[in-house]
Coordinates of C-alpha atoms in Angstrom, one line a residue:
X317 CA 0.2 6.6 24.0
X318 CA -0.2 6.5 28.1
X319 CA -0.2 11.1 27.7
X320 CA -2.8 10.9 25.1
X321 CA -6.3 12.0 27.5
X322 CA -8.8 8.6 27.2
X323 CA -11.6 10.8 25.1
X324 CA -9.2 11.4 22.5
X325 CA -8.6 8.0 22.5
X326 CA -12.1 7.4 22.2
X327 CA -12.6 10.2 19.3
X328 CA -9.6 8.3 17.6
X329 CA -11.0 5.2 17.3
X330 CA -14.7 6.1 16.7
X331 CA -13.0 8.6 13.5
X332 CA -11.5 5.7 12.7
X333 CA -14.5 3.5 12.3
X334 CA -16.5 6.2 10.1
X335 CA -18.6 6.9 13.3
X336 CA -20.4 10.0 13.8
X337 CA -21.2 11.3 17.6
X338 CA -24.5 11.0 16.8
X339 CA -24.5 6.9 15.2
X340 CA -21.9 6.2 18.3
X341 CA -24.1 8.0 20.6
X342 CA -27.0 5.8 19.2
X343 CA -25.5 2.6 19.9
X344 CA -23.9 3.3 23.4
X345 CA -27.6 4.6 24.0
X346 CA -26.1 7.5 25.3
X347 CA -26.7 11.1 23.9
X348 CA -24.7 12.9 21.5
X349 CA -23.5 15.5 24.1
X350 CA -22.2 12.6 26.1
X351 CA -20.1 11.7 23.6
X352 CA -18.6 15.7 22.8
X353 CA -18.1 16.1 26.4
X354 CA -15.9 12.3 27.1
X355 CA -13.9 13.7 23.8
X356 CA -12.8 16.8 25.2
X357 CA -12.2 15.5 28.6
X358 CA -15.3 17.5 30.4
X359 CA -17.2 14.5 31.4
X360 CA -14.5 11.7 33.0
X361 CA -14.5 8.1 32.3
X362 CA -14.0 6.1 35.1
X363 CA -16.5 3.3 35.4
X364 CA -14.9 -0.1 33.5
X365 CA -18.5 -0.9 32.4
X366 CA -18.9 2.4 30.2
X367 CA -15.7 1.5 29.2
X368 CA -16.3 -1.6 28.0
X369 CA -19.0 -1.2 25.8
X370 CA -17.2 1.5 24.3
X371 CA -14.6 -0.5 23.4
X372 CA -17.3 -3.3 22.4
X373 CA -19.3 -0.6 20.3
X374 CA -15.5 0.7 18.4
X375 CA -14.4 -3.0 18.4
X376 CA -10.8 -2.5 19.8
X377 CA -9.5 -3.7 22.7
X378 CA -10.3 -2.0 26.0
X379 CA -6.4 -1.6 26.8
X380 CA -6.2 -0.1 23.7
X381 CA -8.5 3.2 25.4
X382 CA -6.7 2.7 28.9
X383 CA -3.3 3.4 26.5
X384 CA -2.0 0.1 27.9
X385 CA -1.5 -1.5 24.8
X386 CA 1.3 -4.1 25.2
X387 CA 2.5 -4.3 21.5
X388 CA 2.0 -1.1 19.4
X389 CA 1.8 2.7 19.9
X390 CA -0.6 5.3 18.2
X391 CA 1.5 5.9 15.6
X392 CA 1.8 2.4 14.5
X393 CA -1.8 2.0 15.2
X394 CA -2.0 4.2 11.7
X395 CA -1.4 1.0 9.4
X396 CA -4.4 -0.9 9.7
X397 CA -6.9 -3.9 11.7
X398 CA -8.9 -6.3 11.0
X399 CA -12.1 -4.1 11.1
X400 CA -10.0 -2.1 8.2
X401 CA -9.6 -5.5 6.3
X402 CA -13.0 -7.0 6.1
X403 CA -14.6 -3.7 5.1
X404 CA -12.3 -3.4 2.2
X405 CA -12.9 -7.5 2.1
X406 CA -17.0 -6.6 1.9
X407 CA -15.9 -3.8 -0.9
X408 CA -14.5 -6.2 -2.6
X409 CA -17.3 -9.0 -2.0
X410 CA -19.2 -6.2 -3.7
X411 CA -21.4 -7.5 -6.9
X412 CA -22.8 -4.1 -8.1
X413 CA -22.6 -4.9 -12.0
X414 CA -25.7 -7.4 -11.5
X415 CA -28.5 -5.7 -10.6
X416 CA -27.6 -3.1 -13.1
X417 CA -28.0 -5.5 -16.1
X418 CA -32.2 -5.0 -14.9
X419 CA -32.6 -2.2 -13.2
X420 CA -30.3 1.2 -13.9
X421 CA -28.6 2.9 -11.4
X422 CA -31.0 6.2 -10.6
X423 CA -28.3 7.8 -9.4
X424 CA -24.8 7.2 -10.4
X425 CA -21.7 8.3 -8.8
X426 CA -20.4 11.5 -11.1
X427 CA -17.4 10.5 -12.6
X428 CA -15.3 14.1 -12.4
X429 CA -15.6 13.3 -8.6
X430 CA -14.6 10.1 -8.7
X431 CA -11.8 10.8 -11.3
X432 CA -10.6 13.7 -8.7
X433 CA -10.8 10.5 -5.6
X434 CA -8.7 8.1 -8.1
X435 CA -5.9 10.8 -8.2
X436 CA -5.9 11.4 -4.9
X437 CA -5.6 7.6 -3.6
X438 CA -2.8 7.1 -6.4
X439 CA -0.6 9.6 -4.4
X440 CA -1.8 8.8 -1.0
X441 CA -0.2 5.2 -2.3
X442 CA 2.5 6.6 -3.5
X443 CA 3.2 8.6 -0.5
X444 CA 3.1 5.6 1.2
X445 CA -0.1 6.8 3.6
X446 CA -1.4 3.4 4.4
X447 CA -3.7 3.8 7.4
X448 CA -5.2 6.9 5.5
X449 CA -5.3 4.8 2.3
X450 CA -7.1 1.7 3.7
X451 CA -9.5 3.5 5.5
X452 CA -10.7 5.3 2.4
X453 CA -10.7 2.3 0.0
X454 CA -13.6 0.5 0.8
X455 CA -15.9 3.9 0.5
X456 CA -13.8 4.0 -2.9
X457 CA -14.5 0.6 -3.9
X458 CA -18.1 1.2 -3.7
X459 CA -17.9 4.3 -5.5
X460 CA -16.2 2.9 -8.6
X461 CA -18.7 -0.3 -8.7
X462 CA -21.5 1.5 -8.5
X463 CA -20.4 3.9 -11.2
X464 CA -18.6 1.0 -13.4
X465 CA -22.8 -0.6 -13.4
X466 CA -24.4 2.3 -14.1
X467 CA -22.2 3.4 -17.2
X468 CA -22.8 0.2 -19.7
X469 CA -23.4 0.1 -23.3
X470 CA -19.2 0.7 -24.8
X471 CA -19.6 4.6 -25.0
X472 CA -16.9 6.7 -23.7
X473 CA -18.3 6.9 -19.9
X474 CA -18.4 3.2 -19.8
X475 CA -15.3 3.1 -20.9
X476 CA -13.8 5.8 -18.1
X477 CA -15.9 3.9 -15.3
X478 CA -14.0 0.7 -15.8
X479 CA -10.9 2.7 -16.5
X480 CA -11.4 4.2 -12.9
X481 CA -12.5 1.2 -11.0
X482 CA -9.4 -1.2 -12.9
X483 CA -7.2 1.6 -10.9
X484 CA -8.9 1.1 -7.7
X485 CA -8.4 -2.7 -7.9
X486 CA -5.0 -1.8 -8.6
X487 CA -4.1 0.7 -5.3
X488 CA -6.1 -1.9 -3.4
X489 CA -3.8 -4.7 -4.5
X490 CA -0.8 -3.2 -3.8
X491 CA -2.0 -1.8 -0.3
X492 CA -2.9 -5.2 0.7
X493 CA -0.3 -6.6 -0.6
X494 CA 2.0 -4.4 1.3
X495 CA 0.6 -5.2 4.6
X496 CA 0.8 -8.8 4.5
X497 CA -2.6 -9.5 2.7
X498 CA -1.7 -11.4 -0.2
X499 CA -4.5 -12.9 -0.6
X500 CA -6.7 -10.2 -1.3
X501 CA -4.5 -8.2 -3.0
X502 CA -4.0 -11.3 -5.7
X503 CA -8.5 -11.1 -5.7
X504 CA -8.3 -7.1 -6.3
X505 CA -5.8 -7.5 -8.6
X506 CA -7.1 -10.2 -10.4
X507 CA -10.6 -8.4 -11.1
X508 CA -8.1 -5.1 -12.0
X509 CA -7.3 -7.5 -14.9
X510 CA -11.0 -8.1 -16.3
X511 CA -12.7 -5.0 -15.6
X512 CA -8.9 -3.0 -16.8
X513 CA -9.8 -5.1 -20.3
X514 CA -13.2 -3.6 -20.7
X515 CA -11.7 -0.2 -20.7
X516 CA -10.1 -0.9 -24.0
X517 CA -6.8 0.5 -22.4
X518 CA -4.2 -2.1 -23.3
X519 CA -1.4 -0.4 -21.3
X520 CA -3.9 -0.5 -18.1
X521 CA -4.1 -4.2 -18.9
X522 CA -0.6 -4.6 -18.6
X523 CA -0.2 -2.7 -15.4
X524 CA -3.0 -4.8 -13.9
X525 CA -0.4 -7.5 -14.9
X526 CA 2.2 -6.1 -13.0
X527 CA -0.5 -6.0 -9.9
X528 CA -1.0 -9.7 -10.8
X529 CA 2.5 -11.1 -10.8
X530 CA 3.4 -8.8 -7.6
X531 CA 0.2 -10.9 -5.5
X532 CA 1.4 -14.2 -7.3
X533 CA 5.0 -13.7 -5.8
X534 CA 4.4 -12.8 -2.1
X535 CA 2.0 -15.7 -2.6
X536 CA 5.1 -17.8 -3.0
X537 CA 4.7 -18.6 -6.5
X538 CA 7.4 -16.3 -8.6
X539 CA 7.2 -18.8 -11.5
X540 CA 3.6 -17.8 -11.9
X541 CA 4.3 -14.0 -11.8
X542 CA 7.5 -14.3 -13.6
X543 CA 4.8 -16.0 -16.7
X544 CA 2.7 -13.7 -16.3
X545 CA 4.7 -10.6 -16.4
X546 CA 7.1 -11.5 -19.6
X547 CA 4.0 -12.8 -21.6
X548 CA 2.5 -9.5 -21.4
X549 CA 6.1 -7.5 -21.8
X550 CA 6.7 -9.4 -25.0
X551 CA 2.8 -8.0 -26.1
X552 CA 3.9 -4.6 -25.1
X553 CA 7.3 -5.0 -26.5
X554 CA 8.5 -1.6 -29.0
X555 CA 8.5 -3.6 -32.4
X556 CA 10.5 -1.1 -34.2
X557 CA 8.1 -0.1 -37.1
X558 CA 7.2 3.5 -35.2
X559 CA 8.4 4.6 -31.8
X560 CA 6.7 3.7 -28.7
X561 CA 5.0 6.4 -26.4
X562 CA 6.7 7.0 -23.3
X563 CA 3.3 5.5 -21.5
X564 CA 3.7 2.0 -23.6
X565 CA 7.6 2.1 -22.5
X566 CA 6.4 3.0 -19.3
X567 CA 4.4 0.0 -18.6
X568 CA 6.3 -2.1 -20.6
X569 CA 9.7 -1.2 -18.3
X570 CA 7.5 -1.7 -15.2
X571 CA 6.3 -5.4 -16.4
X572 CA 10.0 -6.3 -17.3
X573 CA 11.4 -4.8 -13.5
X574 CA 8.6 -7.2 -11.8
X575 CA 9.7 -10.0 -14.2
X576 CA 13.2 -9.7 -12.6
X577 CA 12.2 -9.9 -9.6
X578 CA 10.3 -13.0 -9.9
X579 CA 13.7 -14.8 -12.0
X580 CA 15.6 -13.7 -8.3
X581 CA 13.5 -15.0 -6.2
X582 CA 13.5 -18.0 -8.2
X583 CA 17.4 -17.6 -8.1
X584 CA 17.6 -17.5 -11.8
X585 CA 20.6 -15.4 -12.5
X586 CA 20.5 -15.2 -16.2
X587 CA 16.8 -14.2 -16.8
X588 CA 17.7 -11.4 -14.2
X589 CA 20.4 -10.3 -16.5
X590 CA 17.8 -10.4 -19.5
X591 CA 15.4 -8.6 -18.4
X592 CA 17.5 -6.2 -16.5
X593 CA 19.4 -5.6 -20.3
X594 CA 15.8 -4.9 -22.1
X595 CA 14.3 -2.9 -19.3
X596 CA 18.0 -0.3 -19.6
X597 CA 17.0 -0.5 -23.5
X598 CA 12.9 1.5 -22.1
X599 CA 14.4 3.5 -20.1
X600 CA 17.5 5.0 -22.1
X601 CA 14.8 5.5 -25.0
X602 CA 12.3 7.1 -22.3
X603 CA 15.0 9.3 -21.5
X604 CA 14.2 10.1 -17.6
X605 CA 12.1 9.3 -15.0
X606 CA 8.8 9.7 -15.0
X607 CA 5.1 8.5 -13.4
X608 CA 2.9 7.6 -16.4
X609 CA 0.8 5.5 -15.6
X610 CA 1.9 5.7 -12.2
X611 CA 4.6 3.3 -12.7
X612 CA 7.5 5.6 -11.5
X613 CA 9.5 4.1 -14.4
X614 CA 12.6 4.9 -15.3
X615 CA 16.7 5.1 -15.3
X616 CA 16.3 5.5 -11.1
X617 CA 13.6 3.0 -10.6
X618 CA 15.6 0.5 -12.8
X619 CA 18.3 1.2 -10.6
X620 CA 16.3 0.7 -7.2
X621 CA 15.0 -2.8 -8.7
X622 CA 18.9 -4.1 -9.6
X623 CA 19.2 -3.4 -5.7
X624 CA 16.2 -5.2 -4.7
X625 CA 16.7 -8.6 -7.0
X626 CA 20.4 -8.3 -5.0
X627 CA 18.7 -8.6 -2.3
X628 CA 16.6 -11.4 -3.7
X629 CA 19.5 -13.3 -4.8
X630 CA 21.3 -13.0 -1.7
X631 CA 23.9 -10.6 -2.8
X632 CA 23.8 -8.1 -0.1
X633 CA 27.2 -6.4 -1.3
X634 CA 26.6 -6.1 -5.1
X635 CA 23.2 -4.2 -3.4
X636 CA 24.8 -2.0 -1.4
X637 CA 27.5 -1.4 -4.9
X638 CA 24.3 -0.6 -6.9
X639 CA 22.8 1.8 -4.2
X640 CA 26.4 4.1 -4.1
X641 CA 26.1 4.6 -7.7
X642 CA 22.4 6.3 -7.9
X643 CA 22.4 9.8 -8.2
X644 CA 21.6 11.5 -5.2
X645 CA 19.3 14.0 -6.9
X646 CA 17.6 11.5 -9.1
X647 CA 16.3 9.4 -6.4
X648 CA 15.6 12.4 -4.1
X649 CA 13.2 13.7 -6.9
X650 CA 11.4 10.1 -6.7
X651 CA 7.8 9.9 -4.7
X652 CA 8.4 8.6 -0.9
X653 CA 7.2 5.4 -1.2
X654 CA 9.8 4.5 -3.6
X655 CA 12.7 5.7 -2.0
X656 CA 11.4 4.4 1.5
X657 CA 11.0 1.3 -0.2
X658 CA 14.6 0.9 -1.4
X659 CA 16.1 2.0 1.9
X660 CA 14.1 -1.0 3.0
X661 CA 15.9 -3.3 0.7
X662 CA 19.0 -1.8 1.5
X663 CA 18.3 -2.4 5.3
X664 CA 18.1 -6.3 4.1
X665 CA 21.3 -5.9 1.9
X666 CA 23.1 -4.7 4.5
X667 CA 21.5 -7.4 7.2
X668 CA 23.0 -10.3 4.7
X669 CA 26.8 -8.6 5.0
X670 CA 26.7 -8.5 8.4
X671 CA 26.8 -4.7 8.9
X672 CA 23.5 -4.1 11.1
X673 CA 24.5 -0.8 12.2
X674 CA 23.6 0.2 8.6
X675 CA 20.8 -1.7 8.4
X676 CA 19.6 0.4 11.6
X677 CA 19.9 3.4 10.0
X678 CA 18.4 2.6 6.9
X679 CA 15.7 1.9 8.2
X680 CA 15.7 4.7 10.1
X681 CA 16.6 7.0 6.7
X682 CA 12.9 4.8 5.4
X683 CA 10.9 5.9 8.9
X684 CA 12.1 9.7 8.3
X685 CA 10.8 9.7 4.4
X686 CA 7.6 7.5 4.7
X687 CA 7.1 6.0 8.3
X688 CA 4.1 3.8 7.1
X689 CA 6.3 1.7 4.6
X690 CA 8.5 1.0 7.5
X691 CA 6.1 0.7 10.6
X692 CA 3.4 -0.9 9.1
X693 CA 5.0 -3.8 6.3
X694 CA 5.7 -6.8 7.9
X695 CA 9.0 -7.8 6.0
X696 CA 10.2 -4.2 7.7
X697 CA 9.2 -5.7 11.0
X698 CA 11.3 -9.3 10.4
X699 CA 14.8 -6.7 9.6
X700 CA 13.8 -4.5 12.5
X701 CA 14.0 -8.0 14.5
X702 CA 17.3 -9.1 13.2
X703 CA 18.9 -5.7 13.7
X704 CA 18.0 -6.0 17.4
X705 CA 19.2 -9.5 17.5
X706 CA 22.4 -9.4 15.9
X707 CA 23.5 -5.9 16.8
X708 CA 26.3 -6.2 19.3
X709 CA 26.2 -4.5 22.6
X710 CA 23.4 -2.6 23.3
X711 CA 21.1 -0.5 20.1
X712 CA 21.1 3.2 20.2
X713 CA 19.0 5.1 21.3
X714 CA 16.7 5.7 17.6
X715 CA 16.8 1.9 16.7
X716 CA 15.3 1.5 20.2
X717 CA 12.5 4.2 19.8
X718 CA 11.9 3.1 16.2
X719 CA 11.4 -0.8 17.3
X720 CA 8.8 0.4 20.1
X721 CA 7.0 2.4 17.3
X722 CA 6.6 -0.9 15.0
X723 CA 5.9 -2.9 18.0
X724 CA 9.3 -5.1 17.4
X725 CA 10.1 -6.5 21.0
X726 CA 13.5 -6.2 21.7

């Protein structure tokens, strides 16, 4: 970060809080042109004064704009801070359904744009763009309240607003769950459950499950998400009188996957095995792998979750078995954060046979497909530490450069 000119620095961080030159100007009580010229460098800043109430204004740390940040560089500065977190937190604290119940909405949001803003967060999850991810959510948030009060009364755009905003409670769940917030991921997923039931879309219902019983077990309770996840499956269940869609086996595989990973953490071999049986019996009837419902649910991803609960049950080798029989191609065609995600539990598989120089480059395989999902999750940051530590003789020269990128002290 120490190359990076200071103004950029400052244009960073003031991007990054949703400030225009003009509203940053305003509270510096500086002009606008004072701000364009810092940015591109004409005007120098070199009086610790200026620079601390430009660091007070973008709520950083000053070292931060002097690129003499101890811990983290700019590119792991893309996950996301505390600022990030309480304005997704306010989002969430949001209430917008009440006023509506007396007064309309006089303008509500247009729901073709907000379909088309949906979509787009679902893939920037799913290609694991975090920092981008969180700093659009709470703008999102608002978006989808405000058009889930306007549209009441059961008709069909009633219907689609709480369709759209059960989603966003959904990608804001597993965002913050991924980063170490659990417990606002288990609040956004938890109202993804009501409003996802107002929709009438059962099968969005049972995804919102799956968003449930994911925040329930990195909350430390798995025999609460393992509940809550077969309760729903066995609703969802194919009952054999007509064929299921491949959007109820979908959903239905996905809620059966989490339920195994709950059993594991528990350490419950045989309810692993069960649910591991009934979720081969989805995904040989869906046939492939596919993304309804944005549950990336299929042969592959059933394959990537028998690593994982490995993992979980402290069977490092019979992961590292299950990863050397997925086809290559199969799990190349799969989105990034998927794959990054299972070379992150192969990293930990490894770790628990000893063998830490795969570990290292798993990790490094995860940073190459989707850095964020490596950088930024904190469970990537405790294997990054015990590569370090247990690696003999000195790391090389990647594992090195990757640890001072995740801000992993060696």
């Amino acid at each position: 970060m120490d190359e990076v000119p200071i103004g950029r620095r400052v244009a960073y961080w003031r991007g990054r809080r949703n400030m225009s030159q003009q509203v940053f100007a305003d509270r510096l009580g500086k002009s606008k042109s004072w701000v364009d010229k810092v940015e591109r460098g004409v005007r120098r800043l070199d009086k610790f004064s200026v620079l601390h109430e430009i660091a007070d204004v973008l709520r950083v740390d000053v070292q931060l704009l002097l690129g003499k940040e101890p811990e983290r560089r700019t590119d792991a500065l893309n996950c996301i801070d505390q600022v990030e977190v309480e304005a997704i937190r306010s989002a969430l604290e949001r209430y917008e359904s009440m006023p509506a119940f007396f007064v309309p909405a006089p303008d509500p949001p247009a729901l073709d744009e907000v379909r088309k803003s949906v979509r787009h967060a679902w893939l920037t999850l799913q290609y694991a763009r975090y920092g981008v991810l969180t700093r659009a959510l709470p703008k999102l948030l608002r978006d989808t309240q405000a058009a889930d009060a306007a549209y009441r009364g059961g008709d069909e755009r009633a219907q689609e607003a709480a369709h759209l905003l059960g989603q966003v409670y959904q990608i804001a769940s597993s965002t913050l769950r991924k980063l170490g917030e659990h417990e606002l991921a288990w609040l956004a997923a938890d109202r993804s459950m009501a409003v996802s039931q107002r929709s009438g879309d059962l099968l969005l219902t049972g995804v919102a499950t799956c968003r449930v019983g994911n925040a329930l077990l990195a909350l430390g309770r798995p025999k609460s998400a393992l509940e809550v996840n077969v309760n729903v499956a066995s609703q969802l269940a194919p009952n054999g009188c007509r064929a299921a869609s491949a959007q109820q086996l979908s959903v239905y595989g996905l809620l059966l996957l989490q339920g195994a990973m709950a059993a594991a953490r528990i350490g419950d071999n045989a309810t692993v095995r069960e649910l591991f049986v009934a979720a081969q019996e989805a995904a040989d009837q869906l046939g492939g792998d596919y993304n309804h419902y944005w549950t990336s649910f299929g042969p592959t991803n059933l394959s990537l979750h028998q690593a994982a609960a490995a993992v979980e049950l402290g069977e490092g080798g019979r992961a590292v078995r299950t990863d050397q029989e997925i086809d290559p191609d199969r799990f190349n065609a799969l989105l990034p954060e998927r794959r990054a995600h299972h070379l992150l539990d192969l990293a930990r598989g490894f770790a628990q046979i000893g063998n830490m120089e795969q570990a290292g480059e798993s990790l490094l395989r995860g940073d190459q497909l989707a850095p964020s999902e490596i950088r930024c999750r904190p469970i990537a940051h405790e294997v990054m530490s015990d590569v370090l530590r247990r690696t003999r003789g000195a790391p090389s020269s990647p594992i090195v450069e990757l640890a001072e990128h995740m801000g992993v002290g060696i």
